[in-house]
Amino acid sequence: MTNTKVCFIILSLFLLTGCWDQHLLKNTRLIYGMAFDLDAENKIEETIVIRSIPINPDTGMANEVVSAVGDTINDTRKLINEKISGEYGGSKNQVVLLGSELAKIDIYPFLDNFYREPLSPLSAKLGVVQGKAGDIISLKEKDQNLIAEYLTELIRNGEEKRILPIQSIQTICTHMFDEGKDFGLPLLQFDPKNRAVEIQGLALFDGKKYTENFLTPDQSSIMMLLSGEAKSGTEFTYKVNEENKENWVYNYVSFQVLKAKVKKTISSTSSNDFSVQLGLDLAIEIDEYPKDHLFDEAYAKELKTKIKKQMGEDAEEVISLLQEANSDVFGYGRDLLAYHSKQLQGNKLEKGYFKKLDIQSKIEVTIEQAGVIY
């Protein structure tokens, strides 16, 4: 009797209906890149690039650019849906660009929809554009690449070269609501005359707002070394001599960082008065130095001293720029809350605390490798 019941139950399973969510690609227009700007009336202008599959496969892929102006992100998408021959599909989006004017007010409302939609591409790259972001998306193609792929690879290349921190829509979410740590995003510049896009540097944020301050690529690399985000692979070129007027190349040295070690000590002298001792030990490899003679210990020591001096000056400038922007990309606010809360008034961070920190940096340099030929 028991076996009969079991067989009946198993056979009944084949008659049960199932349900599932399905999103048919044939009904969807896939967006691969998007940009948000503020128009003259302070409305949101969204520009998207859609991957179009041509009827003739020999012609290859193409891009279609569509834009709309609305009061909210959902409003603009509703209007875009009325302009395209399918449902708006953002699950394959690779990059989101924010115009500088829009980024200055508060970027969270423009990203809120991404965090609520289950199919949102949270791994998509983010960037701030000096000027109008939609102008870059409207390029459609760049260097025989579709614009979304080009922008994604441009930002990833900057991350690999240690001039940009690795960021995405997902990673900045916690930083936007973290009172003890800020973040930076790639700052892109568009040259309409040459139809060129380049990385201008790192846009600095204070909370959820772009401060209009930025670090150049070299300054961003130094910031990443000081914060401990970059451990190796960072490259620099410094002018270390003035001697050769005829061939100026002899006056320069190029090197890359092999190892970087950060030491940090935070101390307090009184309530809400803190100082940071920041040490950075670098082991470097000389990649290019036509003047040579590095086999001579005195020459090598002189070069090391010059590199150390210039890097120290650059580090001080970077710290000054960060404090001017009140952008705590180092996350010192977290350390204050975790280890020095008793010295904070009301156990809370004071507004503009990062500007008031006394940050002293010290850099040590060791030349570990000088190439095959010295």
PDB file of N, CA and C in Angstrom, residues 277-362:
ATOM      1  N   GLN A 277      50.606  60.275  11.190  1.00  0.00           N
ATOM      2  CA  GLN A 277      51.961  60.052  10.689  1.00  0.00           C
ATOM      3  C   GLN A 277      51.868  58.956   9.631  1.00  0.00           C
ATOM      4  N   LEU A 278      52.128  59.338   8.390  1.00  0.00           N
ATOM      5  CA  LEU A 278      51.940  58.425   7.262  1.00  0.00           C
ATOM      6  C   LEU A 278      53.289  58.106   6.631  1.00  0.00           C
ATOM      7  N   GLY A 279      53.700  56.856   6.713  1.00  0.00           N
ATOM      8  CA  GLY A 279      54.966  56.424   6.134  1.00  0.00           C
ATOM      9  C   GLY A 279      54.744  55.524   4.935  1.00  0.00           C
ATOM     10  N   LEU A 280      55.561  55.705   3.904  1.00  0.00           N
ATOM     11  CA  LEU A 280      55.461  54.896   2.692  1.00  0.00           C
ATOM     12  C   LEU A 280      56.855  54.431   2.293  1.00  0.00           C
ATOM     13  N   ASP A 281      57.078  53.115   2.329  1.00  0.00           N
ATOM     14  CA  ASP A 281      58.354  52.528   1.914  1.00  0.00           C
ATOM     15  C   ASP A 281      58.190  51.920   0.528  1.00  0.00           C
ATOM     16  N   LEU A 282      59.038  52.367  -0.412  1.00  0.00           N
ATOM     17  CA  LEU A 282      58.936  51.916  -1.797  1.00  0.00           C
ATOM     18  C   LEU A 282      60.206  51.201  -2.234  1.00  0.00           C
ATOM     19  N   ALA A 283      60.028  50.060  -2.875  1.00  0.00           N
ATOM     20  CA  ALA A 283      61.116  49.385  -3.580  1.00  0.00           C
ATOM     21  C   ALA A 283      60.846  49.559  -5.069  1.00  0.00           C
ATOM     22  N   ILE A 284      61.819  50.140  -5.799  1.00  0.00           N
ATOM     23  CA  ILE A 284      61.563  50.493  -7.197  1.00  0.00           C
ATOM     24  C   ILE A 284      62.550  49.824  -8.144  1.00  0.00           C
ATOM     25  N   GLU A 285      62.156  49.799  -9.413  1.00  0.00           N
ATOM     26  CA  GLU A 285      63.015  49.310 -10.488  1.00  0.00           C
ATOM     27  C   GLU A 285      63.192  50.432 -11.507  1.00  0.00           C
ATOM     28  N   ILE A 286      64.434  50.730 -11.871  1.00  0.00           N
ATOM     29  CA  ILE A 286      64.715  51.756 -12.868  1.00  0.00           C
ATOM     30  C   ILE A 286      64.456  51.173 -14.252  1.00  0.00           C
ATOM     31  N   ASP A 287      63.538  51.778 -14.983  1.00  0.00           N
ATOM     32  CA  ASP A 287      63.199  51.309 -16.329  1.00  0.00           C
ATOM     33  C   ASP A 287      63.951  52.073 -17.413  1.00  0.00           C
ATOM     34  N   GLU A 288      64.268  53.342 -17.122  1.00  0.00           N
ATOM     35  CA  GLU A 288      64.936  54.165 -18.134  1.00  0.00           C
ATOM     36  C   GLU A 288      65.729  55.263 -17.432  1.00  0.00           C
ATOM     37  N   TYR A 289      67.043  55.296 -17.709  1.00  0.00           N
ATOM     38  CA  TYR A 289      67.907  56.338 -17.156  1.00  0.00           C
ATOM     39  C   TYR A 289      69.164  56.427 -18.017  1.00  0.00           C
ATOM     40  N   PRO A 290      69.098  57.187 -19.111  1.00  0.00           N
ATOM     41  CA  PRO A 290      70.218  57.246 -20.065  1.00  0.00           C
ATOM     42  C   PRO A 290      71.536  57.692 -19.441  1.00  0.00           C
ATOM     43  N   LYS A 291      71.486  58.482 -18.382  1.00  0.00           N
ATOM     44  CA  LYS A 291      72.726  58.955 -17.756  1.00  0.00           C
ATOM     45  C   LYS A 291      73.540  57.800 -17.177  1.00  0.00           C
ATOM     46  N   ASP A 292      72.843  56.744 -16.744  1.00  0.00           N
ATOM     47  CA  ASP A 292      73.483  55.489 -16.332  1.00  0.00           C
ATOM     48  C   ASP A 292      74.375  55.647 -15.092  1.00  0.00           C
ATOM     49  N   HIS A 293      75.439  54.832 -15.002  1.00  0.00           N
ATOM     50  CA  HIS A 293      76.400  54.814 -13.886  1.00  0.00           C
ATOM     51  C   HIS A 293      75.767  54.362 -12.572  1.00  0.00           C
ATOM     52  N   LEU A 294      74.697  53.575 -12.646  1.00  0.00           N
ATOM     53  CA  LEU A 294      74.053  53.134 -11.410  1.00  0.00           C
ATOM     54  C   LEU A 294      74.838  52.030 -10.703  1.00  0.00           C
ATOM     55  N   PHE A 295      75.885  51.512 -11.391  1.00  0.00           N
ATOM     56  CA  PHE A 295      76.760  50.548 -10.721  1.00  0.00           C
ATOM     57  C   PHE A 295      77.575  51.235  -9.624  1.00  0.00           C
ATOM     58  N   ASP A 296      77.732  52.550  -9.773  1.00  0.00           N
ATOM     59  CA  ASP A 296      78.453  53.338  -8.775  1.00  0.00           C
ATOM     60  C   ASP A 296      77.500  53.662  -7.624  1.00  0.00           C
ATOM     61  N   GLU A 297      77.857  53.241  -6.434  1.00  0.00           N
ATOM     62  CA  GLU A 297      76.971  53.405  -5.277  1.00  0.00           C
ATOM     63  C   GLU A 297      76.641  54.868  -5.000  1.00  0.00           C
ATOM     64  N   ALA A 298      77.608  55.749  -5.238  1.00  0.00           N
ATOM     65  CA  ALA A 298      77.383  57.178  -4.991  1.00  0.00           C
ATOM     66  C   ALA A 298      76.351  57.746  -5.960  1.00  0.00           C
ATOM     67  N   TYR A 299      76.440  57.342  -7.252  1.00  0.00           N
ATOM     68  CA  TYR A 299      75.461  57.790  -8.248  1.00  0.00           C
ATOM     69  C   TYR A 299      74.067  57.273  -7.896  1.00  0.00           C
ATOM     70  N   ALA A 300      74.000  55.982  -7.527  1.00  0.00           N
ATOM     71  CA  ALA A 300      72.708  55.372  -7.197  1.00  0.00           C
ATOM     72  C   ALA A 300      72.081  56.050  -5.980  1.00  0.00           C
ATOM     73  N   LYS A 301      72.909  56.377  -4.991  1.00  0.00           N
ATOM     74  CA  LYS A 301      72.404  57.043  -3.785  1.00  0.00           C
ATOM     75  C   LYS A 301      71.891  58.442  -4.108  1.00  0.00           C
ATOM     76  N   GLU A 302      72.618  59.148  -4.993  1.00  0.00           N
ATOM     77  CA  GLU A 302      72.194  60.492  -5.388  1.00  0.00           C
ATOM     78  C   GLU A 302      70.850  60.449  -6.116  1.00  0.00           C
ATOM     79  N   LEU A 303      70.703  59.469  -7.031  1.00  0.00           N
ATOM     80  CA  LEU A 303      69.446  59.329  -7.767  1.00  0.00           C
ATOM     81  C   LEU A 303      68.302  58.986  -6.817  1.00  0.00           C
ATOM     82  N   LYS A 304      68.557  58.076  -5.895  1.00  0.00           N
ATOM     83  CA  LYS A 304      67.528  57.683  -4.925  1.00  0.00           C
ATOM     84  C   LYS A 304      67.070  58.888  -4.098  1.00  0.00           C
ATOM     85  N   THR A 305      68.009  59.726  -3.703  1.00  0.00           N
ATOM     86  CA  THR A 305      67.681  60.918  -2.909  1.00  0.00           C
ATOM     87  C   THR A 305      66.800  61.879  -3.695  1.00  0.00           C
ATOM     88  N   LYS A 306      67.107  62.053  -4.987  1.00  0.00           N
ATOM     89  CA  LYS A 306      66.318  62.961  -5.827  1.00  0.00           C
ATOM     90  C   LYS A 306      64.898  62.429  -6.037  1.00  0.00           C
ATOM     91  N   ILE A 307      64.783  61.115  -6.257  1.00  0.00           N
ATOM     92  CA  ILE A 307      63.456  60.511  -6.428  1.00  0.00           C
ATOM     93  C   ILE A 307      62.647  60.650  -5.138  1.00  0.00           C
ATOM     94  N   LYS A 308      63.294  60.361  -4.023  1.00  0.00           N
ATOM     95  CA  LYS A 308      62.633  60.459  -2.714  1.00  0.00           C
ATOM     96  C   LYS A 308      62.128  61.878  -2.462  1.00  0.00           C
ATOM     97  N   LYS A 309      62.938  62.876  -2.787  1.00  0.00           N
ATOM     98  CA  LYS A 309      62.566  64.275  -2.565  1.00  0.00           C
ATOM     99  C   LYS A 309      61.351  64.660  -3.404  1.00  0.00           C
ATOM    100  N   GLN A 310      61.368  64.279  -4.691  1.00  0.00           N
ATOM    101  CA  GLN A 310      60.255  64.649  -5.569  1.00  0.00           C
ATOM    102  C   GLN A 310      58.980  63.918  -5.192  1.00  0.00           C
ATOM    103  N   MET A 311      59.110  62.640  -4.839  1.00  0.00           N
ATOM    104  CA  MET A 311      57.914  61.897  -4.436  1.00  0.00           C
ATOM    105  C   MET A 311      57.341  62.449  -3.132  1.00  0.00           C
ATOM    106  N   GLY A 312      58.207  62.878  -2.239  1.00  0.00           N
ATOM    107  CA  GLY A 312      57.738  63.477  -0.993  1.00  0.00           C
ATOM    108  C   GLY A 312      56.971  64.765  -1.239  1.00  0.00           C
ATOM    109  N   GLU A 313      57.486  65.595  -2.152  1.00  0.00           N
ATOM    110  CA  GLU A 313      56.798  66.846  -2.496  1.00  0.00           C
ATOM    111  C   GLU A 313      55.451  66.565  -3.158  1.00  0.00           C
ATOM    112  N   ASP A 314      55.438  65.558  -4.048  1.00  0.00           N
ATOM    113  CA  ASP A 314      54.183  65.202  -4.719  1.00  0.00           C
ATOM    114  C   ASP A 314      53.161  64.656  -3.728  1.00  0.00           C
ATOM    115  N   ALA A 315      53.626  63.868  -2.762  1.00  0.00           N
ATOM    116  CA  ALA A 315      52.715  63.310  -1.755  1.00  0.00           C
ATOM    117  C   ALA A 315      52.084  64.426  -0.928  1.00  0.00           C
ATOM    118  N   GLU A 316      52.872  65.420  -0.551  1.00  0.00           N
ATOM    119  CA  GLU A 316      52.339  66.559   0.208  1.00  0.00           C
ATOM    120  C   GLU A 316      51.300  67.323  -0.606  1.00  0.00           C
ATOM    121  N   GLU A 317      51.563  67.472  -1.909  1.00  0.00           N
ATOM    122  CA  GLU A 317      50.605  68.174  -2.771  1.00  0.00           C
ATOM    123  C   GLU A 317      49.301  67.396  -2.885  1.00  0.00           C
ATOM    124  N   VAL A 318      49.397  66.068  -3.024  1.00  0.00           N
ATOM    125  CA  VAL A 318      48.200  65.225  -3.126  1.00  0.00           C
ATOM    126  C   VAL A 318      47.372  65.329  -1.847  1.00  0.00           C
ATOM    127  N   ILE A 319      48.021  65.233  -0.702  1.00  0.00           N
ATOM    128  CA  ILE A 319      47.310  65.337   0.578  1.00  0.00           C
ATOM    129  C   ILE A 319      46.631  66.695   0.704  1.00  0.00           C
ATOM    130  N   SER A 320      47.326  67.749   0.271  1.00  0.00           N
ATOM    131  CA  SER A 320      46.749  69.097   0.316  1.00  0.00           C
ATOM    132  C   SER A 320      45.509  69.204  -0.566  1.00  0.00           C
ATOM    133  N   LEU A 321      45.565  68.611  -1.772  1.00  0.00           N
ATOM    134  CA  LEU A 321      44.418  68.648  -2.681  1.00  0.00           C
ATOM    135  C   LEU A 321      43.236  67.870  -2.108  1.00  0.00           C
ATOM    136  N   LEU A 322      43.517  66.725  -1.497  1.00  0.00           N
ATOM    137  CA  LEU A 322      42.453  65.922  -0.896  1.00  0.00           C
ATOM    138  C   LEU A 322      41.794  66.663   0.262  1.00  0.00           C
ATOM    139  N   GLN A 323      42.608  67.322   1.085  1.00  0.00           N
ATOM    140  CA  GLN A 323      42.045  68.052   2.224  1.00  0.00           C
ATOM    141  C   GLN A 323      41.276  69.288   1.763  1.00  0.00           C
ATOM    142  N   GLU A 324      41.744  69.911   0.696  1.00  0.00           N
ATOM    143  CA  GLU A 324      41.015  71.056   0.145  1.00  0.00           C
ATOM    144  C   GLU A 324      39.628  70.631  -0.323  1.00  0.00           C
ATOM    145  N   ALA A 325      39.545  69.425  -0.900  1.00  0.00           N
ATOM    146  CA  ALA A 325      38.264  68.901  -1.379  1.00  0.00           C
ATOM    147  C   ALA A 325      37.462  68.234  -0.269  1.00  0.00           C
ATOM    148  N   ASN A 326      38.071  68.081   0.921  1.00  0.00           N
ATOM    149  CA  ASN A 326      37.451  67.355   2.037  1.00  0.00           C
ATOM    150  C   ASN A 326      37.037  65.945   1.606  1.00  0.00           C
ATOM    151  N   SER A 327      37.911  65.316   0.828  1.00  0.00           N
ATOM    152  CA  SER A 327      37.630  63.979   0.295  1.00  0.00           C
ATOM    153  C   SER A 327      38.528  62.964   0.995  1.00  0.00           C
ATOM    154  N   ASP A 328      37.963  62.250   1.965  1.00  0.00           N
ATOM    155  CA  ASP A 328      38.727  61.291   2.765  1.00  0.00           C
ATOM    156  C   ASP A 328      38.780  59.936   2.056  1.00  0.00           C
ATOM    157  N   VAL A 329      39.533  59.874   0.969  1.00  0.00           N
ATOM    158  CA  VAL A 329      39.662  58.608   0.241  1.00  0.00           C
ATOM    159  C   VAL A 329      40.523  57.612   1.012  1.00  0.00           C
ATOM    160  N   PHE A 330      41.277  58.091   2.010  1.00  0.00           N
ATOM    161  CA  PHE A 330      42.100  57.202   2.827  1.00  0.00           C
ATOM    162  C   PHE A 330      41.267  56.432   3.853  1.00  0.00           C
ATOM    163  N   GLY A 331      40.094  56.932   4.174  1.00  0.00           N
ATOM    164  CA  GLY A 331      39.258  56.275   5.170  1.00  0.00           C
ATOM    165  C   GLY A 331      39.719  56.518   6.596  1.00  0.00           C
ATOM    166  N   TYR A 332      40.371  57.664   6.841  1.00  0.00           N
ATOM    167  CA  TYR A 332      40.833  57.964   8.201  1.00  0.00           C
ATOM    168  C   TYR A 332      39.655  58.153   9.159  1.00  0.00           C
ATOM    169  N   GLY A 333      38.521  58.587   8.633  1.00  0.00           N
ATOM    170  CA  GLY A 333      37.337  58.742   9.473  1.00  0.00           C
ATOM    171  C   GLY A 333      36.916  57.429  10.107  1.00  0.00           C
ATOM    172  N   ARG A 334      37.074  56.340   9.371  1.00  0.00           N
ATOM    173  CA  ARG A 334      36.753  55.021   9.926  1.00  0.00           C
ATOM    174  C   ARG A 334      37.662  54.707  11.110  1.00  0.00           C
ATOM    175  N   ASP A 335      38.964  55.035  10.952  1.00  0.00           N
ATOM    176  CA  ASP A 335      39.917  54.779  12.039  1.00  0.00           C
ATOM    177  C   ASP A 335      39.571  55.600  13.276  1.00  0.00           C
ATOM    178  N   LEU A 336      39.175  56.847  13.053  1.00  0.00           N
ATOM    179  CA  LEU A 336      38.814  57.703  14.192  1.00  0.00           C
ATOM    180  C   LEU A 336      37.605  57.144  14.930  1.00  0.00           C
ATOM    181  N   LEU A 337      36.601  56.684  14.182  1.00  0.00           N
ATOM    182  CA  LEU A 337      35.398  56.129  14.805  1.00  0.00           C
ATOM    183  C   LEU A 337      35.692  54.818  15.528  1.00  0.00           C
ATOM    184  N   ALA A 338      36.594  54.021  14.954  1.00  0.00           N
ATOM    185  CA  ALA A 338      36.868  52.700  15.519  1.00  0.00           C
ATOM    186  C   ALA A 338      37.814  52.752  16.718  1.00  0.00           C
ATOM    187  N   TYR A 339      38.849  53.605  16.643  1.00  0.00           N
ATOM    188  CA  TYR A 339      39.906  53.566  17.661  1.00  0.00           C
ATOM    189  C   TYR A 339      40.037  54.840  18.499  1.00  0.00           C
ATOM    190  N   HIS A 340      39.367  55.913  18.091  1.00  0.00           N
ATOM    191  CA  HIS A 340      39.520  57.176  18.820  1.00  0.00           C
ATOM    192  C   HIS A 340      38.165  57.823  19.105  1.00  0.00           C
ATOM    193  N   SER A 341      37.135  57.014  19.240  1.00  0.00           N
ATOM    194  CA  SER A 341      35.783  57.563  19.417  1.00  0.00           C
ATOM    195  C   SER A 341      35.648  58.374  20.708  1.00  0.00           C
ATOM    196  N   LYS A 342      36.428  58.021  21.734  1.00  0.00           N
ATOM    197  CA  LYS A 342      36.333  58.741  23.008  1.00  0.00           C
ATOM    198  C   LYS A 342      36.836  60.179  22.894  1.00  0.00           C
ATOM    199  N   GLN A 343      37.723  60.410  21.923  1.00  0.00           N
ATOM    200  CA  GLN A 343      38.244  61.764  21.733  1.00  0.00           C
ATOM    201  C   GLN A 343      37.356  62.604  20.811  1.00  0.00           C
ATOM    202  N   LEU A 344      36.341  61.961  20.209  1.00  0.00           N
ATOM    203  CA  LEU A 344      35.426  62.679  19.325  1.00  0.00           C
ATOM    204  C   LEU A 344      34.274  63.258  20.136  1.00  0.00           C
ATOM    205  N   GLN A 345      33.879  64.475  19.837  1.00  0.00           N
ATOM    206  CA  GLN A 345      32.746  65.084  20.530  1.00  0.00           C
ATOM    207  C   GLN A 345      31.468  64.324  20.194  1.00  0.00           C
ATOM    208  N   GLY A 346      30.829  63.784  21.223  1.00  0.00           N
ATOM    209  CA  GLY A 346      29.614  63.015  21.017  1.00  0.00           C
ATOM    210  C   GLY A 346      29.844  61.715  20.286  1.00  0.00           C
ATOM    211  N   ASN A 347      31.093  61.242  20.288  1.00  0.00           N
ATOM    212  CA  ASN A 347      31.459  60.006  19.578  1.00  0.00           C
ATOM    213  C   ASN A 347      31.097  60.059  18.093  1.00  0.00           C
ATOM    214  N   LYS A 348      31.087  61.260  17.542  1.00  0.00           N
ATOM    215  CA  LYS A 348      30.754  61.428  16.125  1.00  0.00           C
ATOM    216  C   LYS A 348      31.820  62.258  15.430  1.00  0.00           C
ATOM    217  N   LEU A 349      31.944  62.034  14.132  1.00  0.00           N
ATOM    218  CA  LEU A 349      32.895  62.812  13.345  1.00  0.00           C
ATOM    219  C   LEU A 349      32.383  64.230  13.150  1.00  0.00           C
ATOM    220  N   GLU A 350      33.262  65.171  13.328  1.00  0.00           N
ATOM    221  CA  GLU A 350      32.920  66.570  13.101  1.00  0.00           C
ATOM    222  C   GLU A 350      32.816  66.826  11.601  1.00  0.00           C
ATOM    223  N   LYS A 351      31.900  67.687  11.196  1.00  0.00           N
ATOM    224  CA  LYS A 351      31.775  68.024   9.784  1.00  0.00           C
ATOM    225  C   LYS A 351      33.071  68.675   9.305  1.00  0.00           C
ATOM    226  N   GLY A 352      33.591  68.169   8.189  1.00  0.00           N
ATOM    227  CA  GLY A 352      34.849  68.690   7.668  1.00  0.00           C
ATOM    228  C   GLY A 352      36.062  68.228   8.456  1.00  0.00           C
ATOM    229  N   TYR A 353      35.934  67.082   9.156  1.00  0.00           N
ATOM    230  CA  TYR A 353      37.022  66.578   9.998  1.00  0.00           C
ATOM    231  C   TYR A 353      38.306  66.343   9.210  1.00  0.00           C
ATOM    232  N   PHE A 354      38.161  65.889   7.956  1.00  0.00           N
ATOM    233  CA  PHE A 354      39.352  65.517   7.186  1.00  0.00           C
ATOM    234  C   PHE A 354      40.228  66.736   6.890  1.00  0.00           C
ATOM    235  N   LYS A 355      39.602  67.883   6.678  1.00  0.00           N
ATOM    236  CA  LYS A 355      40.366  69.105   6.417  1.00  0.00           C
ATOM    237  C   LYS A 355      41.229  69.502   7.613  1.00  0.00           C
ATOM    238  N   LYS A 356      40.767  69.136   8.801  1.00  0.00           N
ATOM    239  CA  LYS A 356      41.435  69.585  10.027  1.00  0.00           C
ATOM    240  C   LYS A 356      42.534  68.630  10.491  1.00  0.00           C
ATOM    241  N   LEU A 357      42.636  67.458   9.865  1.00  0.00           N
ATOM    242  CA  LEU A 357      43.671  66.509  10.271  1.00  0.00           C
ATOM    243  C   LEU A 357      45.056  67.057   9.927  1.00  0.00           C
ATOM    244  N   ASP A 358      45.988  66.855  10.835  1.00  0.00           N
ATOM    245  CA  ASP A 358      47.388  67.209  10.578  1.00  0.00           C
ATOM    246  C   ASP A 358      48.083  65.958  10.036  1.00  0.00           C
ATOM    247  N   ILE A 359      48.223  65.877   8.717  1.00  0.00           N
ATOM    248  CA  ILE A 359      48.778  64.680   8.074  1.00  0.00           C
ATOM    249  C   ILE A 359      50.218  64.953   7.654  1.00  0.00           C
ATOM    250  N   GLN A 360      51.145  64.200   8.227  1.00  0.00           N
ATOM    251  CA  GLN A 360      52.559  64.316   7.892  1.00  0.00           C
ATOM    252  C   GLN A 360      53.003  63.036   7.186  1.00  0.00           C
ATOM    253  N   SER A 361      53.546  63.191   5.987  1.00  0.00           N
ATOM    254  CA  SER A 361      53.957  62.013   5.214  1.00  0.00           C
ATOM    255  C   SER A 361      55.479  61.929   5.123  1.00  0.00           C
ATOM    256  N   LYS A 362      55.968  60.717   5.073  1.00  0.00           N
ATOM    257  CA  LYS A 362      57.403  60.469   4.919  1.00  0.00           C
ATOM    258  C   LYS A 362      57.585  59.289   3.979  1.00  0.00           C
TER     259      LYS A 362
END
